[in-house]
XYZ file of N, CA and C in Angstrom:
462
model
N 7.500 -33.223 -68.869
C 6.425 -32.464 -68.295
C 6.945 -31.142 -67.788
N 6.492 -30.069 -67.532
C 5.949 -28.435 -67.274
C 6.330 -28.423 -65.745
N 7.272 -27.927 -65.042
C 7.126 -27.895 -63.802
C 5.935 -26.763 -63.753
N 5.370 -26.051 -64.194
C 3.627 -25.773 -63.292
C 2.861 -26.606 -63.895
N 2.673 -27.576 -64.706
C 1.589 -28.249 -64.650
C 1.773 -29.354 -64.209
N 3.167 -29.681 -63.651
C 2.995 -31.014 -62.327
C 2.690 -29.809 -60.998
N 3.251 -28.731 -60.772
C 2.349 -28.458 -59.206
C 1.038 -28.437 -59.340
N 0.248 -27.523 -60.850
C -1.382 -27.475 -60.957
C -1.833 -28.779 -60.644
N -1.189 -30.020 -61.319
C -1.775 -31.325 -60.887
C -1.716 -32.206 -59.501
N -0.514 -31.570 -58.721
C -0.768 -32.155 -57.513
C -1.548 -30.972 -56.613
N -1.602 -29.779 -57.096
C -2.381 -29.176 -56.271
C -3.640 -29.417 -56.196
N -4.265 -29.851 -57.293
C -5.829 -30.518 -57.952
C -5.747 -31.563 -56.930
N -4.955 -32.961 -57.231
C -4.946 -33.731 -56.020
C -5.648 -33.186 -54.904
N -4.239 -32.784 -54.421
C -4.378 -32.517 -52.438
C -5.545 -31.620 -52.784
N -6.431 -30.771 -53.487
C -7.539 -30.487 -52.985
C -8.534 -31.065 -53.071
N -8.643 -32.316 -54.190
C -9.441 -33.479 -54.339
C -9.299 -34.126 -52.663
N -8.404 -34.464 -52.415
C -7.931 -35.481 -51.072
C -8.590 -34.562 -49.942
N -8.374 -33.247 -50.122
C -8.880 -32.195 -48.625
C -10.313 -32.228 -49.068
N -10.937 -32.091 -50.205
C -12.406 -32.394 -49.714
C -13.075 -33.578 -49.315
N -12.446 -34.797 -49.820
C -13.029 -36.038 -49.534
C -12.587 -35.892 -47.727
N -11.790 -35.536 -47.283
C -11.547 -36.152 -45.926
C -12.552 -34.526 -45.362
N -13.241 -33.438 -45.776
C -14.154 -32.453 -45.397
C -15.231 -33.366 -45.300
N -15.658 -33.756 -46.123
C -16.413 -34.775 -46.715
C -17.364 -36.002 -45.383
N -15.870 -36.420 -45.234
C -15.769 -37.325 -44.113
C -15.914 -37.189 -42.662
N -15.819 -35.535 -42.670
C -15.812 -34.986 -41.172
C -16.761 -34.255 -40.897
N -17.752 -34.496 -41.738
C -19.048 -33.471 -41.654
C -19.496 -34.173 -40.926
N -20.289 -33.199 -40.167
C -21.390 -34.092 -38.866
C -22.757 -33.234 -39.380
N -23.980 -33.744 -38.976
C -24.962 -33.130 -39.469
C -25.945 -33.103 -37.983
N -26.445 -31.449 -37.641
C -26.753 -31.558 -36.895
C -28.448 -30.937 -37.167
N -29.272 -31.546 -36.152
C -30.631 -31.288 -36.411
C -31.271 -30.782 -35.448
N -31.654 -29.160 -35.659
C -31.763 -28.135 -34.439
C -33.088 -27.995 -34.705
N -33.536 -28.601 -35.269
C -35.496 -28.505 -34.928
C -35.952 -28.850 -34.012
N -35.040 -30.061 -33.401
C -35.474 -30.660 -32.057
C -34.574 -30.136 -31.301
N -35.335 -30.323 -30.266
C -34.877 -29.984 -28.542
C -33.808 -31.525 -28.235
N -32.640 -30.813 -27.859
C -31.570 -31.797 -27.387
C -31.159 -32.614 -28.196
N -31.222 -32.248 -29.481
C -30.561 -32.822 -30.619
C -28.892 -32.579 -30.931
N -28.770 -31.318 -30.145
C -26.882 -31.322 -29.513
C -27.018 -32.112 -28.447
N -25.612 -32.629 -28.394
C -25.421 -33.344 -27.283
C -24.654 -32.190 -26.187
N -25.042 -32.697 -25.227
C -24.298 -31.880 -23.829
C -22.774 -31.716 -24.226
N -22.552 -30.213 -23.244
C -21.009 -30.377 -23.263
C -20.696 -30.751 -22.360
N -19.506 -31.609 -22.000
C -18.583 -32.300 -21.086
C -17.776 -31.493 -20.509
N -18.108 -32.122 -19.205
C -17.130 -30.840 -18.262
C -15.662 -30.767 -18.219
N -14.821 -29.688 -18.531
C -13.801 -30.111 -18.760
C -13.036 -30.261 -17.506
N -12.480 -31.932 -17.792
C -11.403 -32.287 -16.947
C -10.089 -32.090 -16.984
N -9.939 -30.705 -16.698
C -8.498 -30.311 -16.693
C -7.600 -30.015 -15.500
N -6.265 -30.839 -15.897
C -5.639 -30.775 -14.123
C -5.556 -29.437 -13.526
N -5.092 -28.984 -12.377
C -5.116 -27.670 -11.702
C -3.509 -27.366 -12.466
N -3.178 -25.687 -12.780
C -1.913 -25.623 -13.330
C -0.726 -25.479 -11.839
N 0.335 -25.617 -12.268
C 1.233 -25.605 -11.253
C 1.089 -24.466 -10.299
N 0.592 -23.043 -11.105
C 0.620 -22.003 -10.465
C -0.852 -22.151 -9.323
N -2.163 -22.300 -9.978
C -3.071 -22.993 -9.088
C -2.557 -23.246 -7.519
N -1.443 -24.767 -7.963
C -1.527 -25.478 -6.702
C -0.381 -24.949 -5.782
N 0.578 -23.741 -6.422
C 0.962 -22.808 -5.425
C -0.050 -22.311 -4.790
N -0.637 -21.412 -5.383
C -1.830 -20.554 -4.475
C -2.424 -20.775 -3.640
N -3.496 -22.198 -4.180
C -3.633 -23.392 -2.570
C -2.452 -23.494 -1.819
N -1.835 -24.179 -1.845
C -0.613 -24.406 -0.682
C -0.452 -23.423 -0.210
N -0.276 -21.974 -0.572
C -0.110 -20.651 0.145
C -0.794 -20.236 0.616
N -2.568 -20.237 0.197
C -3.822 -20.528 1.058
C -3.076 -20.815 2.252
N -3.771 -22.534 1.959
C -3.464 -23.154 3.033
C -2.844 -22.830 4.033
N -1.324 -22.442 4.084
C -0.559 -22.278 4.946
C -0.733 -21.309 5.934
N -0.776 -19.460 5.387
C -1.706 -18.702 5.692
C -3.070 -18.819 6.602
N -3.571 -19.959 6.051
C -4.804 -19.930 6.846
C -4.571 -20.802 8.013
N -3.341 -21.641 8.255
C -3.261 -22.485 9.487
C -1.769 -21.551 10.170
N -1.571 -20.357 9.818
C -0.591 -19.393 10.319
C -1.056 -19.352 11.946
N -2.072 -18.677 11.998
C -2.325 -18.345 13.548
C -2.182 -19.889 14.545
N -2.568 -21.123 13.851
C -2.262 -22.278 14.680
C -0.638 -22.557 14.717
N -0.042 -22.222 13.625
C 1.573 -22.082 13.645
C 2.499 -21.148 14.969
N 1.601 -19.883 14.992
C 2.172 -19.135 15.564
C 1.810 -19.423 17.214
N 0.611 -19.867 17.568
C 0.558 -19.779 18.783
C 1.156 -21.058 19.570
N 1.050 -21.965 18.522
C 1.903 -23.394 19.319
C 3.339 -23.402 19.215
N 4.234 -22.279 18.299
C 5.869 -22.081 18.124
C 5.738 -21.072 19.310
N 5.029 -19.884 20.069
C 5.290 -19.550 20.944
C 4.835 -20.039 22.321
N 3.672 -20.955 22.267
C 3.575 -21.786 23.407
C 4.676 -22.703 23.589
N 5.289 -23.487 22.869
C 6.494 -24.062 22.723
C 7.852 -23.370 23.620
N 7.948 -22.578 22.773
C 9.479 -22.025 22.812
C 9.096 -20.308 23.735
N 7.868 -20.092 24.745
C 7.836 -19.205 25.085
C 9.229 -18.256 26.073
N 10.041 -19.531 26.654
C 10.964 -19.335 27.680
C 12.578 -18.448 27.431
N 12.694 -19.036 25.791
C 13.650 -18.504 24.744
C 13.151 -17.050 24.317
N 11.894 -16.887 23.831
C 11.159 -16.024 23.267
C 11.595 -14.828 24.340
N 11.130 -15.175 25.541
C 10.709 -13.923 26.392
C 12.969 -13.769 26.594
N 13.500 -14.266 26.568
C 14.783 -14.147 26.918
C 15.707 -12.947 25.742
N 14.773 -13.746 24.659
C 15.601 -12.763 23.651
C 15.443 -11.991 23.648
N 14.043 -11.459 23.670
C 13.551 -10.186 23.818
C 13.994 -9.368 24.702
N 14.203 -9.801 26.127
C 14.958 -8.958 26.865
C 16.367 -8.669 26.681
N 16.979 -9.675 25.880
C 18.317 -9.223 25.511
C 18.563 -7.984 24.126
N 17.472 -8.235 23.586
C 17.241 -7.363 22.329
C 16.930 -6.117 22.715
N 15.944 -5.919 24.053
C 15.496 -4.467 24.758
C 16.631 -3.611 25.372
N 17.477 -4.941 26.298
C 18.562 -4.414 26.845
C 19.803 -3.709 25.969
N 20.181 -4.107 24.956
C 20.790 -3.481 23.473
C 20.366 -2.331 23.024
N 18.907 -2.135 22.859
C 18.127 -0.708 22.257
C 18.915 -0.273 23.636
N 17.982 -0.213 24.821
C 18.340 0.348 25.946
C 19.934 0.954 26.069
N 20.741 0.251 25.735
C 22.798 0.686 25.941
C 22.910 1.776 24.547
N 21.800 1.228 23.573
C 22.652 1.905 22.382
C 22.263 3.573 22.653
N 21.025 3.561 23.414
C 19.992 4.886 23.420
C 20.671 5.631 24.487
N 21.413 4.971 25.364
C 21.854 5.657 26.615
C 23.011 6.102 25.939
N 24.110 5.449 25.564
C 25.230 5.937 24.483
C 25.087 7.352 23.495
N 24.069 6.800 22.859
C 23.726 8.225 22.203
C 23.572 9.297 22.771
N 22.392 9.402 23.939
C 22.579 10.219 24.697
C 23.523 10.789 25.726
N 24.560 10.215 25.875
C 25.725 10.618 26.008
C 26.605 11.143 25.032
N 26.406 10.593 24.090
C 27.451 11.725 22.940
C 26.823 12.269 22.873
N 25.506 12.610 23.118
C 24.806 14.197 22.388
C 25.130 15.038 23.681
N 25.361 14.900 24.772
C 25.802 15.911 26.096
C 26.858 16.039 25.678
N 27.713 15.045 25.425
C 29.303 15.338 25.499
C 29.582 16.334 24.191
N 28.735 16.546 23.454
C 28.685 17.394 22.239
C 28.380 18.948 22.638
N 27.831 18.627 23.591
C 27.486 20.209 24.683
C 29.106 21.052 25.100
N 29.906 21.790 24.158
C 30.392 22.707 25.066
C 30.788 22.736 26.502
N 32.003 22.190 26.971
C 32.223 22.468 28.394
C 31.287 22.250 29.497
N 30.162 21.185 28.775
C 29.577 20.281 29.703
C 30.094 18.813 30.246
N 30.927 18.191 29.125
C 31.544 17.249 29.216
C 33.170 17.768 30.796
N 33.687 18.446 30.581
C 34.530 18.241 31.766
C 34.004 18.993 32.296
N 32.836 19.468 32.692
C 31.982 19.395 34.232
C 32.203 18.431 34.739
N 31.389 17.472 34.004
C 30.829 16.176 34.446
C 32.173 15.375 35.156
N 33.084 15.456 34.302
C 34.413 14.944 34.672
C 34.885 15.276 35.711
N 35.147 16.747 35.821
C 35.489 17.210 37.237
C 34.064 16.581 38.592
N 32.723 17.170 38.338
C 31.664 16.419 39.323
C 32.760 14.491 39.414
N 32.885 13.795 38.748
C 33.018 12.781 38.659
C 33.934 12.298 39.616
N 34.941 13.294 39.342
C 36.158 13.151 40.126
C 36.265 13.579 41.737
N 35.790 14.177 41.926
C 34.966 15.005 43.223
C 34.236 13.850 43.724
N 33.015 13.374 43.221
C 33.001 12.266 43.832
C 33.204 11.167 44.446
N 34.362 10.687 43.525
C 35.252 9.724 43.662
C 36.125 9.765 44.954
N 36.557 10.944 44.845
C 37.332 11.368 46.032
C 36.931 11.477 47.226
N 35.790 11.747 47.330
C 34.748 11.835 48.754
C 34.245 10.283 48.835
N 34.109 9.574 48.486
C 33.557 8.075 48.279
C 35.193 7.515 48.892
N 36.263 7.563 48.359
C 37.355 6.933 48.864
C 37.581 7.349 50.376
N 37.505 9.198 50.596
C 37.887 9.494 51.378
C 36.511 9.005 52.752
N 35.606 8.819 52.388
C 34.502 8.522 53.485
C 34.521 6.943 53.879
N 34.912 6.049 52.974
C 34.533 4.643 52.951
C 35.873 3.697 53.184
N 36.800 4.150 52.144
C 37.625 3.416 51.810
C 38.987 3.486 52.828
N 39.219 4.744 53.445
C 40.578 5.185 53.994
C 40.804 4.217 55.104
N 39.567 3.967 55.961
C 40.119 3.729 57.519
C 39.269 1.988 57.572
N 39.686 1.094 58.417
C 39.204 -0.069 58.515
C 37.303 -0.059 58.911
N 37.332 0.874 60.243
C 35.653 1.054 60.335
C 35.267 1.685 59.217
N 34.919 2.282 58.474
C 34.123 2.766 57.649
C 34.043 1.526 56.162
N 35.275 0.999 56.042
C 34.791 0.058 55.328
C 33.764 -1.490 55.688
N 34.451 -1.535 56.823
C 32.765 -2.362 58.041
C 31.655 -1.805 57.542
N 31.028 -0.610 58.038
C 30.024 0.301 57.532
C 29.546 0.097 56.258
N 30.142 -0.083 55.290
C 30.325 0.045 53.872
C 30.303 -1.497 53.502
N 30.512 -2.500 54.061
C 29.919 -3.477 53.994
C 28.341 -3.900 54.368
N 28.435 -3.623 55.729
C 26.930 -3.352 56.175
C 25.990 -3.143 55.573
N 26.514 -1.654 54.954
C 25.531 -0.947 54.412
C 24.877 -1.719 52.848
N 26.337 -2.545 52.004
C 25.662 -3.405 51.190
C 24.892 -4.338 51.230
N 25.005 -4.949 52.352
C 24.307 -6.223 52.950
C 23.006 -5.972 53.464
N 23.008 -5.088 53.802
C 21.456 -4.486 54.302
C 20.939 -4.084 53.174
N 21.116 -3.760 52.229
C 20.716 -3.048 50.893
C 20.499 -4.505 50.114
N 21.236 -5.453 49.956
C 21.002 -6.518 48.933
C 19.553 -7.177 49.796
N 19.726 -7.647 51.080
C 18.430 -7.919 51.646
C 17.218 -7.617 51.306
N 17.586 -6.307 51.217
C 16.288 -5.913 50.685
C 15.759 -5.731 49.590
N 16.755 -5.682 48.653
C 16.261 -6.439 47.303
C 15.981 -7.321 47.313
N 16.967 -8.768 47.886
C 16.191 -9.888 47.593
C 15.023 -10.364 48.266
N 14.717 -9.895 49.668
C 13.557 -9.889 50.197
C 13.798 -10.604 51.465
N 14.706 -10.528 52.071
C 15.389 -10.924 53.237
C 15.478 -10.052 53.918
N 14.588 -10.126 54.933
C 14.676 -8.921 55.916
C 15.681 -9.554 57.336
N 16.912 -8.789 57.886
C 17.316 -9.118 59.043
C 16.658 -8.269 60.186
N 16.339 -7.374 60.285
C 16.186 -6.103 61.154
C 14.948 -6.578 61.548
């Protein structure tokens, strides 16, 4: 035999075989009448993975403000602590700066040094030299902390 007239003959086949099973799959539908299709079925398809991110991220989001106010009702005591330690930091770094930006001033910096020293010297020489004046100089702290802390002697 012809290798093309064994493919012409199995091609005859398989298209004999593809119409009988066309054949077989015909449905016949009758649109003269009303509801002669049948309904379509709702499709039951699962949610995709990405979906049930989105919910969950919903979700979470939307119970955020109950998250947030019961982690700081909780832990308010820590909260308020850090914060002041975090303020007190801005606060040193800002004062720093502003000190190198004076000390960047031209022969403002040993002003200050000399004022500094001048001071120092009058503070030793008023307080520190003789036994009464450091009495005084106690006093004078003790009366001063009082009154910060709210201890009045006087």
């Amino acid at each position: 035999m012809n290798p093309q007239t064994e493919t012409k003959a199995i091609s005859r086949q398989k298209s004999a075989e593809l119409a009988d099973e066309a054949e077989q799959l015909r449905i016949e539908i009758n649109a003269a009448e009303a509801g002669a299709l049948a309904p379509l079925s709702p499709v039951t398809q699962e949610p995709s993975q990405f979906q049930e991110i989105v919910d969950t991220v919903t979700g979470i989001l939307g119970d955020l403000p109950l998250y947030v106010t019961s982690f700081v009702s909780e832990y308010q005591r820590p909260i308020v602590t850090v914060g002041l330690f975090l303020s007190a930091l801005v606060t040193v770094r800002v004062i720093l700066a502003m000190v190198d930006a004076v000390n960047d001033i031209p022969l403002l910096a040993p002003f200050f040094e000399f004022v500094g020293i001048g001071y120092s010297a009058w503070f030793v020489y008023r307080y520190l030299l003789r036994a009464s004046n450091r009495r005084e100089l106690v006093q004078d702290i003790s009366t001063l902390k009082d009154q910060v802390v709210g201890h009045h002697s006087s």
